[in-house]
């Protein structure tokens, strides 16, 4: 029998015809395979929790696939409202997960968490039952994305018997399809590629002949949770993020009975995503080679630097940081154990270096990259004003260091000129509130007009609107207390500007200041802004220390979901392109 006498509670959250069809044509048929739902040892006590709208629930009732599911396990309807067009869809899904997890916890059952766009390889449920019998409390599976357009037609062709019949795919057959149709979001994590991700939530090495990949991962899907082992259920995560954030860590900490699937032969589920479901900049930018990731030695240590930074940032909880050490094998063919060992040895070297102290060679290579990036100067007029030619040719993530000498002021402009639309970006620092005393009053974020002086911080003039990290908003040189100052080791500042209404908002660590709400246009920090502005960061040295700043403009690097309708600065189209892509401005006073 399974570990919980109350059986398994499978859960799924969806709404709308598109995702209802995913549920019926992908997830359900794969669960009908012999080694999945039909293998349940305690089917009478098990349930299938379906968090959806009344309309979608009613539409399921006559479907042949759903009727086949119903003959094996009892479905339970948990109603959720249809999200409005302006609602954050991720938080709407989290509301469903909150509802489902509270039900599973109340019934002291084992939760199996799925999404409608999943295919589960045959034998998956058998494996989960075995792990439950072995006393495992949580089972985690590496989460990667695969392209819907390429993979799903191939999968559908493998189900010749039609509706109501099982889709039977062995782990290796499913892996074969997945590896040939990796989504651009997953391809960014290829360690050997010259486009390795700026925010590497995964890293993988390829086996010879593309028969498999070896993954080290921060993205984990919580597939199985035994709620009978949980004395208190925390649902804070669902208020601001999704289940794969820190939900498991908040509830189980660093539990020894957490099992990670390290070989796809043991258990495999695959999630499919349409290309247009992800930010458009991924298609045009994510797989573009960059010089700092292509050069021998420098490229290696710059990628290592990105891994190190993520490992030590507040974006990763301690459990995920620990699990990053574990290699995960995803493969479709026979790969010799000796080849796996070679891959694992190479990957372990990378991981060990990322977890170890910074070496002199890595320090030197990263300083070379930063020097080249910061030396790419954007031309300015003799009046030390922002040049009117349109700003940098495109926005990009930047890592900058406030190392200026006494009397030196700097402004970084992050995108071409904004003339309309709604835009969102983030600035992260691991030490702006703690480095060598207090440097929060030397860093400002916001927007500036084209004639803003580069010798002043944002907000010191009438044509700049900013928020200082010591908790003040500024314009025309006047400071007004606004929001809360930074003070922790890891601080994330959010900025949203709506040029159509002339409004600007600031927030910190997931919360918008003063209960403001950019999505609904509520209570901006500034209003009445002109329609042509540059997003910018300013920093100055007051003899108080150094701050490391990470400017995040690509949506794949964001920690928080933007307000609905607000876009990435990578989508800005410049009027005229200047001579360089990245702008850093530096002016010496006196």
Coordinates of C-alpha atoms in Angstrom, one line a residue:
X1 CA 0.0 0.0 0.0
X2 CA 1.1 3.6 -0.5
X3 CA 2.6 5.6 2.3
X4 CA -0.6 7.6 3.1
X5 CA -3.7 5.6 3.8
X6 CA -5.8 8.3 2.2
X7 CA -4.3 7.7 -1.2
X8 CA -3.0 10.0 -3.9
X9 CA -4.6 13.3 -4.7
X10 CA -3.6 14.3 -8.3
X11 CA -4.0 18.0 -8.9
X12 CA -4.2 20.3 -11.9
X13 CA -5.1 24.0 -12.4
X14 CA -6.4 25.4 -15.7
X15 CA -9.0 27.6 -17.3
X16 CA -10.1 28.3 -20.9
X17 CA -10.5 26.0 -23.9
X18 CA -6.8 26.0 -24.9
X19 CA -5.5 24.6 -21.6
X20 CA -8.6 22.4 -21.2
X21 CA -7.6 20.7 -24.5
X22 CA -4.1 20.3 -23.3
X23 CA -5.4 18.5 -20.2
X24 CA -7.6 16.2 -22.2
X25 CA -5.3 15.5 -25.2
X26 CA -1.9 15.4 -23.4
X27 CA -2.0 14.9 -19.7
X28 CA -5.0 12.6 -19.3
X29 CA -4.1 10.1 -22.1
X30 CA -0.6 9.8 -20.7
X31 CA -2.0 9.1 -17.2
X32 CA -4.2 6.3 -18.7
X33 CA -1.1 4.3 -19.6
X34 CA -0.8 1.0 -17.7
X35 CA 2.0 2.1 -15.3
X36 CA 0.2 5.3 -14.3
X37 CA -3.4 5.6 -13.0
X38 CA -4.3 2.0 -13.7
X39 CA -1.5 1.0 -11.3
X40 CA -2.9 2.8 -8.3
X41 CA -3.0 0.5 -5.3
X42 CA -5.4 2.6 -3.4
X43 CA -7.6 4.0 -6.1
X44 CA -10.8 4.1 -4.0
X45 CA -9.2 6.6 -1.6
X46 CA -7.5 8.6 -4.3
X47 CA -8.9 11.7 -6.0
X48 CA -8.2 13.9 -9.0
X49 CA -8.5 17.5 -7.9
X50 CA -9.4 19.7 -10.9
X51 CA -9.1 23.5 -10.1
X52 CA -11.0 25.2 -12.9
X53 CA -14.0 27.3 -13.8
X54 CA -17.6 26.1 -13.8
X55 CA -17.7 26.5 -17.6
X56 CA -14.6 24.3 -18.1
X57 CA -15.8 21.7 -15.6
X58 CA -19.1 21.3 -17.4
X59 CA -17.2 21.0 -20.8
X60 CA -15.3 18.0 -19.4
X61 CA -18.2 15.9 -18.6
X62 CA -19.0 14.3 -22.0
X63 CA -15.4 14.0 -23.2
X64 CA -14.3 10.4 -23.9
X65 CA -10.8 10.9 -22.3
X66 CA -12.3 12.4 -19.2
X67 CA -14.8 9.6 -18.9
X68 CA -12.0 7.1 -19.2
X69 CA -10.2 8.9 -16.4
X70 CA -13.3 8.9 -14.3
X71 CA -13.6 5.1 -14.5
X72 CA -10.2 4.9 -12.6
X73 CA -10.2 7.8 -10.2
X74 CA -12.9 10.1 -8.7
X75 CA -12.5 13.7 -10.0
X76 CA -13.2 16.5 -7.6
X77 CA -14.2 20.0 -8.8
X78 CA -12.5 22.9 -7.0
X79 CA -13.9 26.1 -8.5
X80 CA -11.8 29.1 -9.4
X81 CA -13.0 32.3 -11.1
X82 CA -12.1 33.0 -14.7
X83 CA -9.1 35.4 -14.5
X84 CA -9.7 38.8 -16.0
X85 CA -7.5 39.8 -18.9
X86 CA -5.6 42.2 -16.7
X87 CA -4.9 39.6 -14.0
X88 CA -1.5 38.1 -13.5
X89 CA -1.9 34.5 -14.9
X90 CA 0.8 33.0 -12.8
X91 CA -0.8 34.3 -9.6
X92 CA -4.2 33.1 -10.8
X93 CA -2.6 29.6 -11.1
X94 CA -1.1 30.0 -7.7
X95 CA -4.5 30.7 -6.2
X96 CA -5.6 27.4 -7.6
X97 CA -2.6 25.6 -6.2
X98 CA -3.3 27.2 -2.8
X99 CA -6.8 25.8 -2.9
X100 CA -5.6 22.4 -3.9
X101 CA -2.8 22.1 -1.4
X102 CA -5.0 23.1 1.4
X103 CA -7.5 20.4 0.4
X104 CA -4.7 17.7 0.3
X105 CA -3.3 18.9 3.6
X106 CA -6.7 18.8 5.3
X107 CA -7.3 15.2 4.1
X108 CA -3.7 14.2 5.0
X109 CA -3.2 12.7 1.6
X110 CA -0.3 12.5 -0.9
X111 CA -0.3 15.3 -3.4
X112 CA 0.8 14.7 -7.0
X113 CA 1.1 18.1 -8.8
X114 CA 0.7 18.3 -12.5
X115 CA 0.0 20.9 -15.2
X116 CA -2.3 20.5 -18.2
X117 CA 0.5 20.7 -20.8
X118 CA 2.4 17.7 -19.4
X119 CA 3.0 14.2 -20.7
X120 CA 3.9 11.6 -18.1
X121 CA 6.0 8.6 -19.2
X122 CA 4.5 5.2 -18.6
X123 CA 5.5 3.9 -15.1
X124 CA 5.6 7.3 -13.4
X125 CA 2.8 6.6 -10.9
X126 CA 4.3 3.2 -10.1
X127 CA 7.6 5.0 -9.3
X128 CA 5.9 7.6 -7.0
X129 CA 4.1 4.8 -5.1
X130 CA 7.5 3.0 -4.6
X131 CA 9.1 6.2 -3.3
X132 CA 6.1 6.8 -1.0
X133 CA 6.6 3.3 0.4
X134 CA 10.3 4.0 0.9
X135 CA 9.3 6.9 3.2
X136 CA 10.1 9.8 0.8
X137 CA 8.2 13.0 1.8
X138 CA 8.9 15.0 -1.4
X139 CA 9.8 14.1 -4.9
X140 CA 11.4 16.7 -7.2
X141 CA 11.9 16.6 -10.9
X142 CA 14.1 18.9 -13.0
X143 CA 11.8 21.4 -14.9
X144 CA 12.8 22.1 -18.5
X145 CA 10.7 23.4 -21.4
X146 CA 10.2 21.8 -24.8
X147 CA 8.6 23.2 -27.9
X148 CA 4.9 22.4 -28.4
X149 CA 4.9 23.0 -32.2
X150 CA 7.6 20.3 -32.8
X151 CA 6.9 17.7 -30.2
X152 CA 3.1 17.5 -29.7
X153 CA 2.2 16.5 -33.3
X154 CA 4.7 13.7 -33.1
X155 CA 3.3 12.6 -29.8
X156 CA -0.3 12.7 -31.1
X157 CA 0.7 10.5 -34.0
X158 CA 1.8 7.8 -31.5
X159 CA -1.8 7.4 -30.1
X160 CA -3.5 5.5 -32.9
X161 CA -6.4 4.2 -31.0
X162 CA -8.0 7.7 -30.5
X163 CA -10.0 9.2 -27.6
X164 CA -10.5 7.3 -24.4
X165 CA -7.4 5.1 -25.1
X166 CA -4.0 5.5 -23.3
X167 CA -0.9 7.2 -24.7
X168 CA 1.9 4.9 -23.8
X169 CA 5.4 6.3 -24.0
X170 CA 8.4 4.9 -22.3
X171 CA 10.7 7.3 -20.6
X172 CA 13.3 6.9 -23.3
X173 CA 10.9 7.4 -26.1
X174 CA 9.5 10.5 -24.5
X175 CA 13.0 11.8 -23.9
X176 CA 13.9 11.2 -27.5
X177 CA 11.1 13.5 -28.6
X178 CA 11.9 16.1 -26.0
X179 CA 15.6 16.3 -26.7
X180 CA 14.9 16.9 -30.4
X181 CA 12.5 19.8 -29.5
X182 CA 14.1 21.7 -26.7
X183 CA 12.6 25.2 -26.3
X184 CA 14.7 28.3 -26.6
X185 CA 14.2 28.9 -22.9
X186 CA 16.0 25.6 -22.2
X187 CA 18.6 25.9 -24.9
X188 CA 19.9 29.0 -23.1
X189 CA 21.3 26.7 -20.4
X190 CA 23.7 24.9 -22.6
X191 CA 27.0 25.4 -20.8
X192 CA 29.1 25.1 -24.0
X193 CA 27.1 27.5 -26.0
X194 CA 28.2 31.1 -26.6
X195 CA 24.7 32.3 -25.5
X196 CA 24.7 30.8 -22.0
X197 CA 22.0 32.5 -20.0
X198 CA 22.5 35.6 -18.0
X199 CA 20.4 34.1 -15.2
X200 CA 21.4 30.4 -15.5
X201 CA 18.6 28.6 -13.5
X202 CA 19.9 25.4 -15.1
X203 CA 23.1 24.3 -16.7
X204 CA 23.6 21.2 -18.9
X205 CA 26.3 19.4 -20.8
X206 CA 25.5 17.3 -23.9
X207 CA 26.4 13.7 -24.3
X208 CA 28.0 12.5 -27.6
X209 CA 25.5 12.1 -30.4
X210 CA 22.8 14.2 -28.6
X211 CA 21.7 11.0 -26.9
X212 CA 21.2 12.8 -23.6
X213 CA 22.2 15.8 -21.4
X214 CA 23.5 16.1 -17.8
X215 CA 21.7 18.8 -15.9
X216 CA 22.5 20.8 -12.7
X217 CA 19.4 22.6 -11.8
X218 CA 17.7 25.4 -9.7
X219 CA 14.3 24.8 -11.3
X220 CA 12.5 21.9 -9.6
X221 CA 8.9 20.8 -10.1
X222 CA 7.5 19.4 -6.9
X223 CA 5.8 16.3 -8.3
X224 CA 4.9 14.5 -5.1
X225 CA 4.3 15.7 -1.5
X226 CA 3.2 13.5 1.5
X227 CA 1.1 15.9 3.5
X228 CA 0.6 13.3 6.3
X229 CA 4.2 14.1 7.3
X230 CA 3.5 17.9 7.5
X231 CA 2.3 19.3 10.8
X232 CA 1.9 22.9 9.6
X233 CA 1.1 24.1 6.1
X234 CA 2.5 27.4 4.9
X235 CA 1.0 29.0 1.8
X236 CA 2.9 32.3 1.8
X237 CA 4.6 31.5 -1.5
X238 CA 1.3 31.5 -3.4
X239 CA 0.7 35.1 -2.5
X240 CA 3.5 36.4 -4.7
X241 CA 5.0 33.5 -6.7
X242 CA 4.4 30.0 -8.1
X243 CA 4.6 26.6 -6.5
X244 CA 8.1 25.9 -7.9
X245 CA 9.5 28.9 -6.0
X246 CA 10.2 28.3 -2.3
X247 CA 7.0 26.4 -1.4
X248 CA 8.9 23.2 -0.6
X249 CA 11.6 24.9 1.4
X250 CA 9.1 26.9 3.4
X251 CA 7.2 23.7 4.4
X252 CA 10.0 21.1 4.6
X253 CA 13.3 23.0 4.9
X254 CA 16.3 20.9 4.3
X255 CA 14.5 17.6 4.9
X256 CA 16.5 14.4 4.4
X257 CA 13.6 12.5 2.9
X258 CA 13.4 14.8 -0.2
X259 CA 14.1 12.7 -3.2
X260 CA 15.4 14.1 -6.5
X261 CA 14.8 12.3 -9.7
X262 CA 18.4 11.9 -11.1
X263 CA 17.7 9.6 -14.0
X264 CA 14.9 10.0 -16.5
X265 CA 14.7 6.2 -16.7
X266 CA 13.2 6.3 -13.2
X267 CA 10.6 9.0 -13.8
X268 CA 10.0 11.5 -16.6
X269 CA 7.4 14.1 -17.3
X270 CA 7.8 16.7 -20.0
X271 CA 6.2 20.2 -20.2
X272 CA 5.5 21.7 -23.6
X273 CA 5.3 25.4 -24.4
X274 CA 4.3 27.3 -27.5
X275 CA 6.9 29.8 -28.8
X276 CA 4.5 32.7 -28.5
X277 CA 3.7 31.9 -24.8
X278 CA 7.1 33.3 -23.8
X279 CA 8.5 36.8 -24.2
X280 CA 9.3 37.6 -27.8
X281 CA 12.9 38.8 -27.0
X282 CA 13.8 35.2 -26.3
X283 CA 13.4 34.2 -29.9
X284 CA 15.5 37.0 -31.2
X285 CA 18.1 37.5 -28.5
X286 CA 18.4 34.4 -26.3
X287 CA 20.5 32.4 -28.7
X288 CA 22.7 35.2 -30.0
X289 CA 26.4 34.6 -29.3
X290 CA 28.2 37.1 -27.1
X291 CA 31.9 37.8 -27.1
X292 CA 32.2 37.5 -23.3
X293 CA 30.9 33.9 -23.5
X294 CA 32.7 32.9 -26.6
X295 CA 36.3 33.8 -25.9
X296 CA 38.5 31.0 -24.5
X297 CA 39.1 31.2 -20.8
X298 CA 37.3 34.5 -20.4
X299 CA 34.1 32.8 -21.6
X300 CA 34.5 30.0 -19.1
X301 CA 35.1 32.2 -16.1
X302 CA 32.3 34.7 -17.1
X303 CA 29.8 31.8 -17.2
X304 CA 31.2 30.6 -13.9
X305 CA 30.8 34.1 -12.5
X306 CA 27.1 34.0 -13.5
X307 CA 26.5 30.7 -11.8
X308 CA 28.4 31.9 -8.7
X309 CA 26.4 35.1 -8.5
X310 CA 23.1 33.2 -8.7
X311 CA 24.2 30.7 -6.1
X312 CA 24.9 33.4 -3.6
X313 CA 21.9 35.6 -4.4
X314 CA 18.7 35.9 -2.6
X315 CA 16.9 34.4 -5.6
X316 CA 17.8 30.9 -4.6
X317 CA 16.6 29.3 -1.3
X318 CA 19.0 27.1 0.7
X319 CA 17.4 23.9 -0.4
X320 CA 17.8 24.7 -4.1
X321 CA 21.3 25.8 -3.5
X322 CA 22.1 22.4 -1.9
X323 CA 20.3 20.4 -4.7
X324 CA 22.3 22.2 -7.4
X325 CA 25.1 19.8 -6.6
X326 CA 23.1 16.8 -7.8
X327 CA 23.5 15.7 -11.5
X328 CA 20.4 14.7 -13.4
X329 CA 20.6 12.4 -16.4
X330 CA 18.1 12.9 -19.2
X331 CA 18.6 10.5 -22.0
X332 CA 16.9 8.7 -24.8
X333 CA 19.6 6.1 -25.7
X334 CA 22.2 3.9 -24.2
X335 CA 25.1 6.0 -22.9
X336 CA 27.9 4.1 -21.3
X337 CA 28.5 4.5 -17.6
X338 CA 32.1 5.7 -18.4
X339 CA 30.8 8.5 -20.6
X340 CA 28.3 9.6 -17.9
X341 CA 31.2 9.6 -15.4
X342 CA 33.3 11.8 -17.6
X343 CA 30.3 14.2 -18.0
X344 CA 29.7 14.2 -14.3
X345 CA 33.3 14.8 -13.5
X346 CA 33.4 17.8 -15.8
X347 CA 30.1 19.2 -14.4
X348 CA 31.3 18.6 -10.8
X349 CA 34.4 20.7 -11.5
X350 CA 32.2 23.6 -12.7
X351 CA 29.8 23.3 -9.7
X352 CA 32.6 23.0 -7.2
X353 CA 34.3 26.1 -8.6
X354 CA 31.0 28.0 -8.5
X355 CA 30.5 27.0 -4.8
X356 CA 34.2 27.8 -3.8
X357 CA 35.9 31.0 -3.1
X358 CA 36.7 33.4 -6.0
X359 CA 40.0 32.6 -7.6
X360 CA 42.4 35.2 -8.8
X361 CA 42.0 34.0 -12.4
X362 CA 38.2 34.3 -12.3
X363 CA 38.5 37.7 -10.7
X364 CA 40.8 38.8 -13.5
X365 CA 38.6 37.5 -16.3
X366 CA 35.4 39.1 -14.9
X367 CA 37.3 42.4 -14.4
X368 CA 38.3 42.3 -18.1
X369 CA 34.7 41.8 -19.2
X370 CA 33.5 44.6 -16.9
X371 CA 36.2 46.9 -18.2
X372 CA 35.3 46.3 -21.8
X373 CA 31.6 46.7 -21.1
X374 CA 32.1 49.9 -19.1
X375 CA 34.5 51.3 -21.6
X376 CA 32.0 51.2 -24.4
X377 CA 31.1 54.8 -24.0
X378 CA 28.0 56.4 -25.4
X379 CA 28.7 59.8 -27.0
X380 CA 27.5 62.9 -25.1
X381 CA 27.3 66.5 -26.0
X382 CA 29.7 69.1 -24.6
X383 CA 27.0 70.2 -22.2
X384 CA 27.1 66.8 -20.5
X385 CA 23.5 66.1 -21.5
X386 CA 22.0 62.9 -22.8
X387 CA 22.7 62.8 -26.5
X388 CA 19.5 63.1 -28.6
X389 CA 20.3 60.4 -31.1
X390 CA 18.1 57.8 -29.4
X391 CA 20.2 56.1 -26.7
X392 CA 21.8 52.7 -26.9
X393 CA 20.7 50.6 -29.9
X394 CA 19.1 47.9 -27.7
X395 CA 18.6 47.2 -24.0
X396 CA 20.6 44.5 -22.3
X397 CA 21.3 43.2 -18.9
X398 CA 24.2 44.9 -17.3
X399 CA 26.4 44.3 -14.2
X400 CA 28.0 47.5 -12.9
X401 CA 30.0 48.4 -9.9
X402 CA 29.9 51.7 -8.2
X403 CA 33.7 52.1 -7.8
X404 CA 34.0 55.8 -8.7
X405 CA 36.5 58.0 -6.9
X406 CA 35.5 60.9 -4.7
X407 CA 33.7 63.6 -6.8
X408 CA 32.8 61.3 -9.7
X409 CA 29.1 60.9 -10.7
X410 CA 27.7 58.3 -13.1
X411 CA 24.5 57.6 -15.0
X412 CA 23.7 54.4 -16.8
X413 CA 21.0 54.6 -19.5
X414 CA 19.5 51.3 -20.2
X415 CA 17.5 51.5 -23.4
X416 CA 16.7 53.6 -26.5
X417 CA 14.4 56.5 -25.9
X418 CA 10.9 55.6 -24.6
X419 CA 8.2 57.5 -26.3
X420 CA 5.1 55.5 -25.4
X421 CA 3.9 52.3 -23.8
X422 CA 4.3 50.6 -20.4
X423 CA 7.7 49.3 -19.3
X424 CA 9.2 47.3 -16.4
X425 CA 12.7 46.5 -15.2
X426 CA 14.6 45.6 -12.1
X427 CA 17.8 46.5 -10.3
X428 CA 19.3 44.0 -7.9
X429 CA 22.1 44.4 -5.5
X430 CA 23.6 42.0 -3.0
X431 CA 25.3 44.7 -1.0
X432 CA 23.8 48.2 -1.7
X433 CA 22.5 48.3 1.9
X434 CA 25.4 46.7 3.7
X435 CA 28.7 47.4 1.8
X436 CA 31.2 49.3 4.0
X437 CA 28.7 51.1 6.0
X438 CA 25.9 52.6 4.0
X439 CA 25.9 53.4 0.3
X440 CA 22.2 53.3 -0.2
X441 CA 22.1 57.1 -0.5
X442 CA 24.5 56.9 -3.5
X443 CA 22.3 54.9 -5.8
X444 CA 19.1 56.1 -7.5
X445 CA 16.8 54.5 -10.1
X446 CA 14.2 56.1 -12.3
X447 CA 13.8 58.0 -15.6
X448 CA 15.4 61.1 -17.1
X449 CA 14.8 63.4 -20.1
X450 CA 17.3 63.9 -22.9
X451 CA 18.6 67.1 -21.4
X452 CA 19.4 65.7 -18.0
X453 CA 22.9 66.4 -16.8
X454 CA 25.1 63.4 -16.3
X455 CA 26.9 65.1 -13.5
X456 CA 23.9 64.9 -11.2
X457 CA 22.0 62.0 -9.7
X458 CA 18.5 61.2 -10.9
X459 CA 16.0 63.6 -9.4
X460 CA 18.4 66.5 -8.7
X461 CA 16.9 68.3 -11.7
X462 CA 13.5 69.1 -12.9
X463 CA 13.9 66.7 -15.8
X464 CA 14.7 63.6 -13.7
X465 CA 12.4 61.5 -11.5
X466 CA 14.0 58.9 -9.2
X467 CA 13.9 56.9 -6.1
X468 CA 17.0 56.7 -3.9
X469 CA 17.8 53.5 -2.1
X470 CA 17.8 55.2 1.3
X471 CA 14.0 55.6 1.0
X472 CA 13.3 58.9 -0.8
X473 CA 11.8 59.8 -4.1
X474 CA 13.4 62.8 -5.8
X475 CA 12.5 65.5 -8.4
X476 CA 13.8 69.1 -8.7
X477 CA 16.3 68.3 -6.0
X478 CA 13.5 67.8 -3.4
X479 CA 13.5 64.6 -1.4
X480 CA 10.3 63.1 -0.1
X481 CA 10.1 60.0 2.1
X482 CA 8.7 57.2 0.0
X483 CA 8.7 53.5 0.5
X484 CA 11.3 51.6 2.7
X485 CA 15.0 51.9 2.4
X486 CA 17.2 49.0 1.5
X487 CA 19.0 47.4 4.4
X488 CA 19.5 43.7 3.7
X489 CA 22.2 41.8 1.8
X490 CA 19.9 41.0 -1.2
X491 CA 17.7 43.8 -2.4
X492 CA 15.5 43.9 -5.5
X493 CA 14.1 47.2 -6.8
X494 CA 11.2 47.2 -9.2
X495 CA 10.5 50.1 -11.6
X496 CA 7.4 50.5 -13.8
X497 CA 6.7 53.5 -16.1
X498 CA 3.5 54.2 -18.1
X499 CA 4.3 56.8 -20.7
X500 CA 0.8 56.8 -22.0
X501 CA -0.5 58.2 -18.7
X502 CA 2.8 59.8 -17.6
X503 CA 3.1 57.7 -14.4
X504 CA 6.1 56.1 -12.6
X505 CA 6.1 53.5 -9.8
X506 CA 8.7 52.0 -7.6
X507 CA 8.8 48.8 -5.4
X508 CA 11.1 46.6 -3.4
X509 CA 11.3 42.9 -3.0
X510 CA 8.0 42.1 -4.6
X511 CA 5.9 44.9 -3.0
X512 CA 5.0 48.2 -4.7
X513 CA 5.6 51.2 -2.3
X514 CA 2.7 52.9 -0.5
X515 CA 0.2 50.2 -1.7
X516 CA 0.5 51.5 -5.2
X517 CA -0.6 49.4 -8.2
X518 CA 0.9 50.0 -11.7
X519 CA -1.5 47.5 -13.3
X520 CA -4.5 49.6 -12.4
X521 CA -2.7 52.9 -12.5
X522 CA -3.1 53.5 -8.8
X523 CA -1.1 55.9 -6.7
X524 CA 2.1 56.4 -8.7
X525 CA 5.2 57.9 -7.1
X526 CA 5.2 60.5 -9.9
X527 CA 2.6 61.6 -12.5
X528 CA 2.5 64.1 -15.3
X529 CA 5.7 62.9 -16.8
X530 CA 6.7 63.8 -20.3
X531 CA 6.3 61.2 -23.0
X532 CA 9.9 60.9 -24.0
X533 CA 12.2 59.5 -21.3
X534 CA 15.2 57.2 -20.7
X535 CA 15.2 54.5 -18.0
X536 CA 18.4 55.1 -16.0
X537 CA 20.4 54.3 -12.9
X538 CA 22.7 56.8 -11.2
X539 CA 25.4 56.2 -8.6
X540 CA 28.0 58.4 -6.9
X541 CA 30.7 57.9 -4.4
X542 CA 30.4 59.5 -1.0
X543 CA 33.4 57.9 0.6
X544 CA 31.2 55.3 2.1
X545 CA 31.7 52.1 0.1
X546 CA 31.1 50.2 -3.1
X547 CA 27.8 48.8 -4.5
X548 CA 27.4 46.0 -7.0
X549 CA 24.3 46.6 -9.2
X550 CA 22.7 44.1 -11.6
X551 CA 20.4 45.8 -14.1
X552 CA 17.8 43.3 -15.3
X553 CA 15.9 44.3 -18.5
X554 CA 15.2 40.9 -20.1
X555 CA 12.2 39.2 -18.7
X556 CA 14.0 35.9 -18.3
X557 CA 16.2 37.5 -15.7
X558 CA 13.4 39.1 -13.6
X559 CA 12.6 37.8 -10.1
X560 CA 9.0 39.1 -10.1
X561 CA 6.3 39.0 -12.7
X562 CA 5.6 42.5 -14.2
X563 CA 2.3 44.2 -13.9
X564 CA 0.0 43.0 -16.7
X565 CA 0.6 45.0 -19.8
X566 CA 4.1 46.2 -18.9
X567 CA 6.9 45.0 -21.2
X568 CA 10.6 44.4 -21.3
X569 CA 12.9 47.2 -22.4
X570 CA 14.3 44.7 -25.0
X571 CA 11.2 45.4 -27.0
X572 CA 12.0 49.1 -27.4
X573 CA 12.6 50.0 -31.0
X574 CA 15.1 52.9 -31.3
X575 CA 14.4 55.8 -33.7
X576 CA 18.1 56.0 -34.8
X577 CA 20.9 53.7 -33.8
X578 CA 24.0 55.1 -32.2
X579 CA 27.5 53.6 -32.5
X580 CA 27.5 51.4 -29.5
X581 CA 24.9 49.1 -27.8
X582 CA 25.6 49.6 -24.1
X583 CA 25.8 53.0 -22.4
X584 CA 27.7 54.0 -19.3
X585 CA 28.3 57.7 -18.7
X586 CA 31.0 59.0 -16.4
X587 CA 31.9 62.6 -15.7
X588 CA 34.6 64.0 -13.5
X589 CA 33.6 66.9 -11.3
X590 CA 36.1 69.7 -11.0

